[in-house]
Amino acid sequence: MGLFYARLGPLLATLSISYVDAFHIANTFPKLSFSTQSKHRYMPMLLATMSNSDNKKPLSAANRERREEDKRRKDRTGDVIIGKTSAKVGETDYALDVAATEQEWLRQATNVEREIFLQTEKGLKLLKMFQLEEALESFDRVFELKPDAYLWQAGIVKYYLGDLKGAADIFARNAQLYESRFFDPASEERIWRHACEIKLLSQFSKKERKQALGDKNSSIGLTQIPQRDQETEFLQSESRKAIRITRELFEATVEKNYSNTILSRAKLRSIGGAFEQEPRIDVKMWKLNSWFYLGLHYDALGEIEESKKCMKMALRLSPSGNGSDLIHTLPMLHMSQRDWFDEDGDFEADLFNSSVNHGRLGSSNQVNKLKDVKVGVGKVDADPVLVDSIKESLSKLRLTELQDALRLRGVRASLMDDAGLLP
């Protein structure tokens, strides 16, 4: 103890504090005494308090905003529950159950709205069951109750029942309705409307066809789709590649643009690929759409054998049991309406020995020859199926069609033109 006071003396002297004052200060703060018991009990609390006060830093703006957003999210937790609450006070959303939603809507709908809904559903089911006459009755009832109903599938029924003018009218009206309402291209409606015109022309006699094609203003009695401002840019906004190319194919055919017709057909053939007995799963339905619409195009032109081949491939790519999308039903519908299921067994062999299939299933020498396509003075690697399709299409062009295609591009169409003998 004497040693402690001996060492404490100089310190007190420096602070000008006497031993008596130091004794009174020590008794005033008994909790800060350095006994073994109090040291372990109170020193950690004191040090922790000093550490927190010394090291505390202000929050940054980002951290402060993050804390406030977390708080706001916790406050909003009970405000909205999807399927149970609504943005409108006192209202509730329909439950996330399609069947329950339909039943709730039907209970609130008027008698006319209810019949339109039921007749539409009935017609679509009958269409998928290939009962076209019965489906047409349901669709006609819908249009009777609501003349401006959006129901382009009714045009498909009329198309396969042979009423091309009635089908074209439905497709044209629905295309205009869809594009004015949703501001997106009505590609399917346009494709089918053009198919009606192409097929109707193919049924004309040579004289009738010449008269119809000779009059540029002639619409051969079919309803036209009104032109839009900046239509080219609008139609190019179609995001589905196969559908966009298909629409270009049918448009080029209607406009007698043989170059674009050949190129668009070749693109679809390239997307479709080879004639395969067991094709891979087509998740995006690019191949299915390509093969079906190629078949529809050939059928409208009257090239039955080529249409059969394409429809057979589309049928292989369609899921069993009729998928939810109508395109899954169309290949079977087309073949049943054309009565193509009674073909002899040689057709399957012809399908896989087709000339347009050599590029994918032929020998390696054939593939290499097709890849080395000369363009100008150089060579390019080209899809053999695309090249083969172009070659085949060019070989089928009539002289007059080839001349028209050359004139459209501003190229002289005959030797007499080249010789300068014609004005």
Tab-separated table of C-alpha atoms in Angstrom, residues 63-303:
chain	number	residue	atom	x	y	z
A	63	ASN	CA	-28.027	3.676	-46.688
A	64	ARG	CA	-30.604	6.053	-45.248
A	65	GLU	CA	-32.811	5.670	-48.326
A	66	ARG	CA	-32.392	1.878	-48.213
A	67	ARG	CA	-33.572	1.782	-44.583
A	68	GLU	CA	-36.533	4.016	-45.354
A	69	GLU	CA	-37.531	1.836	-48.352
A	70	ASP	CA	-37.337	-1.311	-46.199
A	71	LYS	CA	-39.616	0.375	-43.710
A	72	ARG	CA	-42.081	1.412	-46.428
A	73	ARG	CA	-42.174	-2.128	-47.792
A	74	LYS	CA	-42.981	-3.511	-44.359
A	75	ASP	CA	-45.753	-0.949	-44.016
A	76	ARG	CA	-47.242	-1.977	-47.404
A	77	THR	CA	-47.165	-5.715	-46.716
A	78	GLY	CA	-50.834	-5.968	-45.859
A	79	ASP	CA	-52.105	-3.439	-48.398
A	80	VAL	CA	-52.287	-5.576	-51.600
A	81	ILE	CA	-52.727	-9.311	-51.914
A	82	ILE	CA	-52.859	-10.508	-55.532
A	83	GLY	CA	-56.174	-12.155	-56.304
A	84	LYS	CA	-57.845	-10.902	-53.125
A	85	THR	CA	-57.514	-7.133	-52.916
A	86	SER	CA	-58.071	-4.430	-55.502
A	87	ALA	CA	-56.660	-1.025	-56.314
A	88	LYS	CA	-60.193	0.338	-56.013
A	89	VAL	CA	-61.497	0.887	-52.519
A	90	GLY	CA	-64.222	-1.604	-51.672
A	91	GLU	CA	-63.556	-3.753	-54.772
A	92	THR	CA	-61.948	-7.190	-55.077
A	93	ASP	CA	-60.151	-8.760	-58.005
A	94	TYR	CA	-61.154	-12.088	-59.492
A	95	ALA	CA	-59.286	-15.065	-58.111
A	96	LEU	CA	-56.381	-16.411	-60.153
A	97	ASP	CA	-58.505	-19.252	-61.473
A	98	VAL	CA	-59.562	-19.104	-65.136
A	99	ALA	CA	-62.576	-21.361	-64.734
A	100	ALA	CA	-63.766	-19.521	-61.644
A	101	THR	CA	-63.253	-16.165	-63.360
A	102	GLU	CA	-65.302	-17.251	-66.379
A	103	GLN	CA	-68.124	-18.455	-64.179
A	104	GLU	CA	-68.099	-15.213	-62.186
A	105	TRP	CA	-68.147	-13.159	-65.386
A	106	LEU	CA	-70.999	-15.221	-66.843
A	107	ARG	CA	-73.070	-14.639	-63.706
A	108	GLN	CA	-72.668	-10.886	-64.148
A	109	ALA	CA	-73.021	-10.790	-67.969
A	110	THR	CA	-76.203	-9.961	-69.855
A	111	ASN	CA	-78.068	-12.666	-71.760
A	112	VAL	CA	-76.637	-11.454	-75.092
A	113	GLU	CA	-73.056	-11.345	-73.766
A	114	ARG	CA	-73.480	-14.795	-72.275
A	115	GLU	CA	-74.742	-16.270	-75.554
A	116	ILE	CA	-71.929	-14.657	-77.552
A	117	PHE	CA	-69.375	-16.174	-75.195
A	118	LEU	CA	-70.928	-19.637	-75.207
A	119	GLN	CA	-71.442	-19.724	-78.990
A	120	THR	CA	-67.837	-18.638	-79.556
A	121	GLU	CA	-66.505	-21.384	-77.281
A	122	LYS	CA	-68.775	-23.927	-78.923
A	123	GLY	CA	-67.661	-22.929	-82.404
A	124	LEU	CA	-63.968	-23.156	-81.526
A	125	LYS	CA	-64.421	-26.618	-80.034
A	126	LEU	CA	-66.328	-27.797	-83.108
A	127	LEU	CA	-63.571	-26.378	-85.339
A	128	LYS	CA	-60.954	-28.426	-83.503
A	129	MET	CA	-63.203	-31.473	-83.931
A	130	PHE	CA	-63.369	-30.751	-87.716
A	131	GLN	CA	-67.148	-30.302	-87.586
A	132	LEU	CA	-67.071	-27.249	-89.821
A	133	GLU	CA	-70.762	-26.922	-90.704
A	134	GLU	CA	-71.761	-26.974	-87.042
A	135	ALA	CA	-68.937	-24.552	-86.162
A	136	LEU	CA	-70.154	-22.177	-88.875
A	137	GLU	CA	-73.643	-22.149	-87.360
A	138	SER	CA	-72.227	-21.081	-83.998
A	139	PHE	CA	-70.023	-18.390	-85.555
A	140	ASP	CA	-72.902	-17.059	-87.656
A	141	ARG	CA	-74.949	-16.702	-84.486
A	142	VAL	CA	-72.113	-14.701	-82.898
A	143	PHE	CA	-71.983	-12.296	-85.843
A	144	GLU	CA	-75.764	-12.014	-85.757
A	145	LEU	CA	-75.616	-10.861	-82.152
A	146	LYS	CA	-72.447	-8.789	-82.569
A	147	PRO	CA	-71.564	-7.894	-86.200
A	148	ASP	CA	-68.176	-6.405	-85.228
A	149	ALA	CA	-67.061	-9.411	-83.150
A	150	TYR	CA	-63.361	-10.287	-83.402
A	151	LEU	CA	-63.542	-13.898	-84.585
A	152	TRP	CA	-61.061	-14.534	-87.382
A	153	GLN	CA	-61.292	-18.299	-86.877
A	154	ALA	CA	-64.695	-18.135	-88.606
A	155	GLY	CA	-62.788	-17.244	-91.771
A	156	ILE	CA	-60.864	-20.515	-91.586
A	157	VAL	CA	-64.150	-22.432	-91.453
A	158	LYS	CA	-65.445	-20.620	-94.536
A	159	TYR	CA	-62.111	-21.125	-96.327
A	160	TYR	CA	-62.239	-24.904	-95.980
A	161	LEU	CA	-65.937	-24.975	-96.834
A	162	GLY	CA	-65.104	-23.268	-100.129
A	163	ASP	CA	-66.603	-19.822	-99.427
A	164	LEU	CA	-63.474	-17.856	-100.339
A	165	LYS	CA	-65.172	-14.480	-100.691
A	166	GLY	CA	-66.915	-14.819	-97.339
A	167	ALA	CA	-63.664	-15.950	-95.723
A	168	ALA	CA	-61.706	-13.030	-97.214
A	169	ASP	CA	-64.330	-10.598	-95.916
A	170	ILE	CA	-63.992	-11.961	-92.358
A	171	PHE	CA	-60.192	-11.898	-92.478
A	172	ALA	CA	-60.071	-8.333	-93.829
A	173	ARG	CA	-62.553	-6.985	-91.260
A	174	ASN	CA	-60.836	-8.748	-88.373
A	175	ALA	CA	-57.404	-7.531	-89.509
A	176	GLN	CA	-58.631	-3.948	-89.472
A	177	LEU	CA	-60.307	-4.452	-86.097
A	178	TYR	CA	-57.240	-6.041	-84.507
A	179	GLU	CA	-54.770	-3.452	-85.796
A	180	SER	CA	-56.933	-0.494	-84.788
A	181	ARG	CA	-57.464	-1.926	-81.308
A	182	PHE	CA	-54.038	-3.351	-80.450
A	183	PHE	CA	-51.730	-1.398	-82.833
A	184	ASP	CA	-49.897	-4.591	-83.866
A	185	PRO	CA	-49.870	-6.277	-87.285
A	186	ALA	CA	-52.712	-8.759	-87.813
A	187	SER	CA	-50.360	-11.144	-89.594
A	188	GLU	CA	-52.488	-14.292	-89.522
A	189	GLU	CA	-55.554	-12.442	-90.800
A	190	ARG	CA	-53.527	-10.937	-93.644
A	191	ILE	CA	-51.986	-14.303	-94.550
A	192	TRP	CA	-55.344	-16.042	-94.787
A	193	ARG	CA	-56.960	-13.160	-96.666
A	194	HIS	CA	-54.192	-13.347	-99.299
A	195	ALA	CA	-54.577	-17.133	-99.396
A	196	CYS	CA	-58.219	-16.610	-100.394
A	197	GLU	CA	-57.206	-14.371	-103.293
A	198	ILE	CA	-54.427	-16.686	-104.484
A	199	LYS	CA	-56.692	-19.746	-104.383
A	200	LEU	CA	-59.543	-17.938	-106.121
A	201	LEU	CA	-57.217	-16.882	-108.941
A	202	SER	CA	-55.887	-20.433	-109.277
A	203	GLN	CA	-59.465	-21.614	-109.869
A	204	PHE	CA	-60.024	-19.162	-112.744
A	205	SER	CA	-59.654	-20.193	-116.320
A	206	LYS	CA	-56.658	-18.868	-118.225
A	207	LYS	CA	-58.790	-16.159	-119.839
A	208	GLU	CA	-60.416	-15.114	-116.566
A	209	ARG	CA	-57.072	-14.991	-114.814
A	210	LYS	CA	-55.592	-12.860	-117.566
A	211	GLN	CA	-58.479	-10.403	-117.320
A	212	ALA	CA	-58.233	-10.232	-113.542
A	213	LEU	CA	-54.470	-9.721	-113.565
A	214	GLY	CA	-54.650	-7.247	-116.432
A	215	ASP	CA	-56.698	-4.797	-114.369
A	216	LYS	CA	-54.373	-3.426	-111.682
A	217	ASN	CA	-57.326	-1.963	-109.800
A	218	SER	CA	-59.213	-5.245	-109.778
A	219	SER	CA	-59.689	-6.909	-106.397
A	220	ILE	CA	-61.507	-9.889	-107.991
A	221	GLY	CA	-64.457	-9.135	-105.763
A	222	LEU	CA	-62.670	-9.657	-102.425
A	223	THR	CA	-62.687	-7.283	-99.469
A	224	GLN	CA	-59.434	-5.356	-99.222
A	225	ILE	CA	-57.517	-4.425	-96.066
A	226	PRO	CA	-57.247	-0.608	-95.921
A	227	GLN	CA	-53.748	0.825	-96.314
A	228	ARG	CA	-52.136	2.360	-93.242
A	229	ASP	CA	-49.725	5.253	-92.920
A	230	GLN	CA	-46.153	3.944	-92.972
A	231	GLU	CA	-47.503	0.446	-93.554
A	232	THR	CA	-44.120	-1.096	-94.419
A	233	GLU	CA	-42.599	-0.095	-91.089
A	234	PHE	CA	-45.762	-1.132	-89.274
A	235	LEU	CA	-45.819	-4.619	-90.778
A	236	GLN	CA	-42.105	-5.116	-90.132
A	237	SER	CA	-42.793	-4.754	-86.402
A	238	GLU	CA	-44.064	-8.361	-86.372
A	239	SER	CA	-41.719	-10.091	-83.890
A	240	ARG	CA	-42.488	-13.694	-84.888
A	241	LYS	CA	-39.943	-14.484	-87.547
A	242	ALA	CA	-41.704	-17.373	-89.294
A	243	ILE	CA	-45.040	-15.529	-89.340
A	244	ARG	CA	-43.449	-12.353	-90.711
A	245	ILE	CA	-41.741	-14.238	-93.545
A	246	THR	CA	-44.985	-16.105	-94.276
A	247	ARG	CA	-46.906	-12.854	-94.602
A	248	GLU	CA	-44.217	-11.534	-96.958
A	249	LEU	CA	-44.536	-14.711	-99.045
A	250	PHE	CA	-48.305	-14.370	-99.499
A	251	GLU	CA	-48.107	-10.603	-100.095
A	252	ALA	CA	-45.422	-11.029	-102.748
A	253	THR	CA	-47.521	-13.693	-104.481
A	254	VAL	CA	-50.590	-11.438	-104.562
A	255	GLU	CA	-48.479	-8.576	-105.894
A	256	LYS	CA	-46.882	-10.871	-108.516
A	257	ASN	CA	-43.446	-10.075	-107.127
A	258	TYR	CA	-41.780	-13.333	-108.142
A	259	SER	CA	-38.345	-12.454	-106.747
A	260	ASN	CA	-39.686	-11.863	-103.241
A	261	THR	CA	-41.943	-14.904	-103.535
A	262	ILE	CA	-38.986	-17.162	-104.317
A	263	LEU	CA	-36.815	-15.636	-101.588
A	264	SER	CA	-39.518	-15.810	-98.895
A	265	ARG	CA	-40.321	-19.413	-99.777
A	266	ALA	CA	-36.640	-20.315	-99.574
A	267	LYS	CA	-36.380	-18.683	-96.125
A	268	LEU	CA	-39.308	-20.726	-94.822
A	269	ARG	CA	-37.814	-23.899	-96.268
A	270	SER	CA	-34.562	-23.105	-94.493
A	271	ILE	CA	-36.397	-22.617	-91.187
A	272	GLY	CA	-38.352	-25.837	-91.690
A	273	GLY	CA	-35.180	-27.806	-92.386
A	274	ALA	CA	-35.072	-31.298	-93.794
A	275	PHE	CA	-37.884	-33.788	-94.238
A	276	GLU	CA	-37.342	-35.808	-91.068
A	277	GLN	CA	-39.207	-38.915	-89.982
A	278	GLU	CA	-38.736	-38.044	-86.304
A	279	PRO	CA	-38.254	-34.261	-86.043
A	280	ARG	CA	-37.072	-32.691	-82.817
A	281	ILE	CA	-39.420	-30.891	-80.455
A	282	ASP	CA	-40.298	-27.518	-81.943
A	283	VAL	CA	-40.789	-25.397	-78.811
A	284	LYS	CA	-41.117	-22.027	-80.558
A	285	MET	CA	-43.241	-23.586	-83.337
A	286	TRP	CA	-41.070	-21.982	-86.032
A	287	LYS	CA	-40.819	-25.212	-88.022
A	288	LEU	CA	-44.476	-26.064	-87.533
A	289	ASN	CA	-45.575	-22.657	-88.810
A	290	SER	CA	-43.105	-22.791	-91.688
A	291	TRP	CA	-44.220	-26.202	-92.939
A	292	PHE	CA	-47.933	-25.539	-92.523
A	293	TYR	CA	-47.965	-22.160	-94.271
A	294	LEU	CA	-45.708	-23.474	-97.028
A	295	GLY	CA	-48.279	-26.219	-97.540
A	296	LEU	CA	-51.106	-23.680	-97.483
A	297	HIS	CA	-49.290	-21.560	-100.068
A	298	TYR	CA	-48.674	-24.499	-102.387
A	299	ASP	CA	-52.299	-25.581	-101.960
A	300	ALA	CA	-53.582	-22.108	-102.872
A	301	LEU	CA	-51.398	-22.140	-105.990
A	302	GLY	CA	-52.749	-25.547	-106.971
A	303	GLU	CA	-49.424	-27.385	-106.470
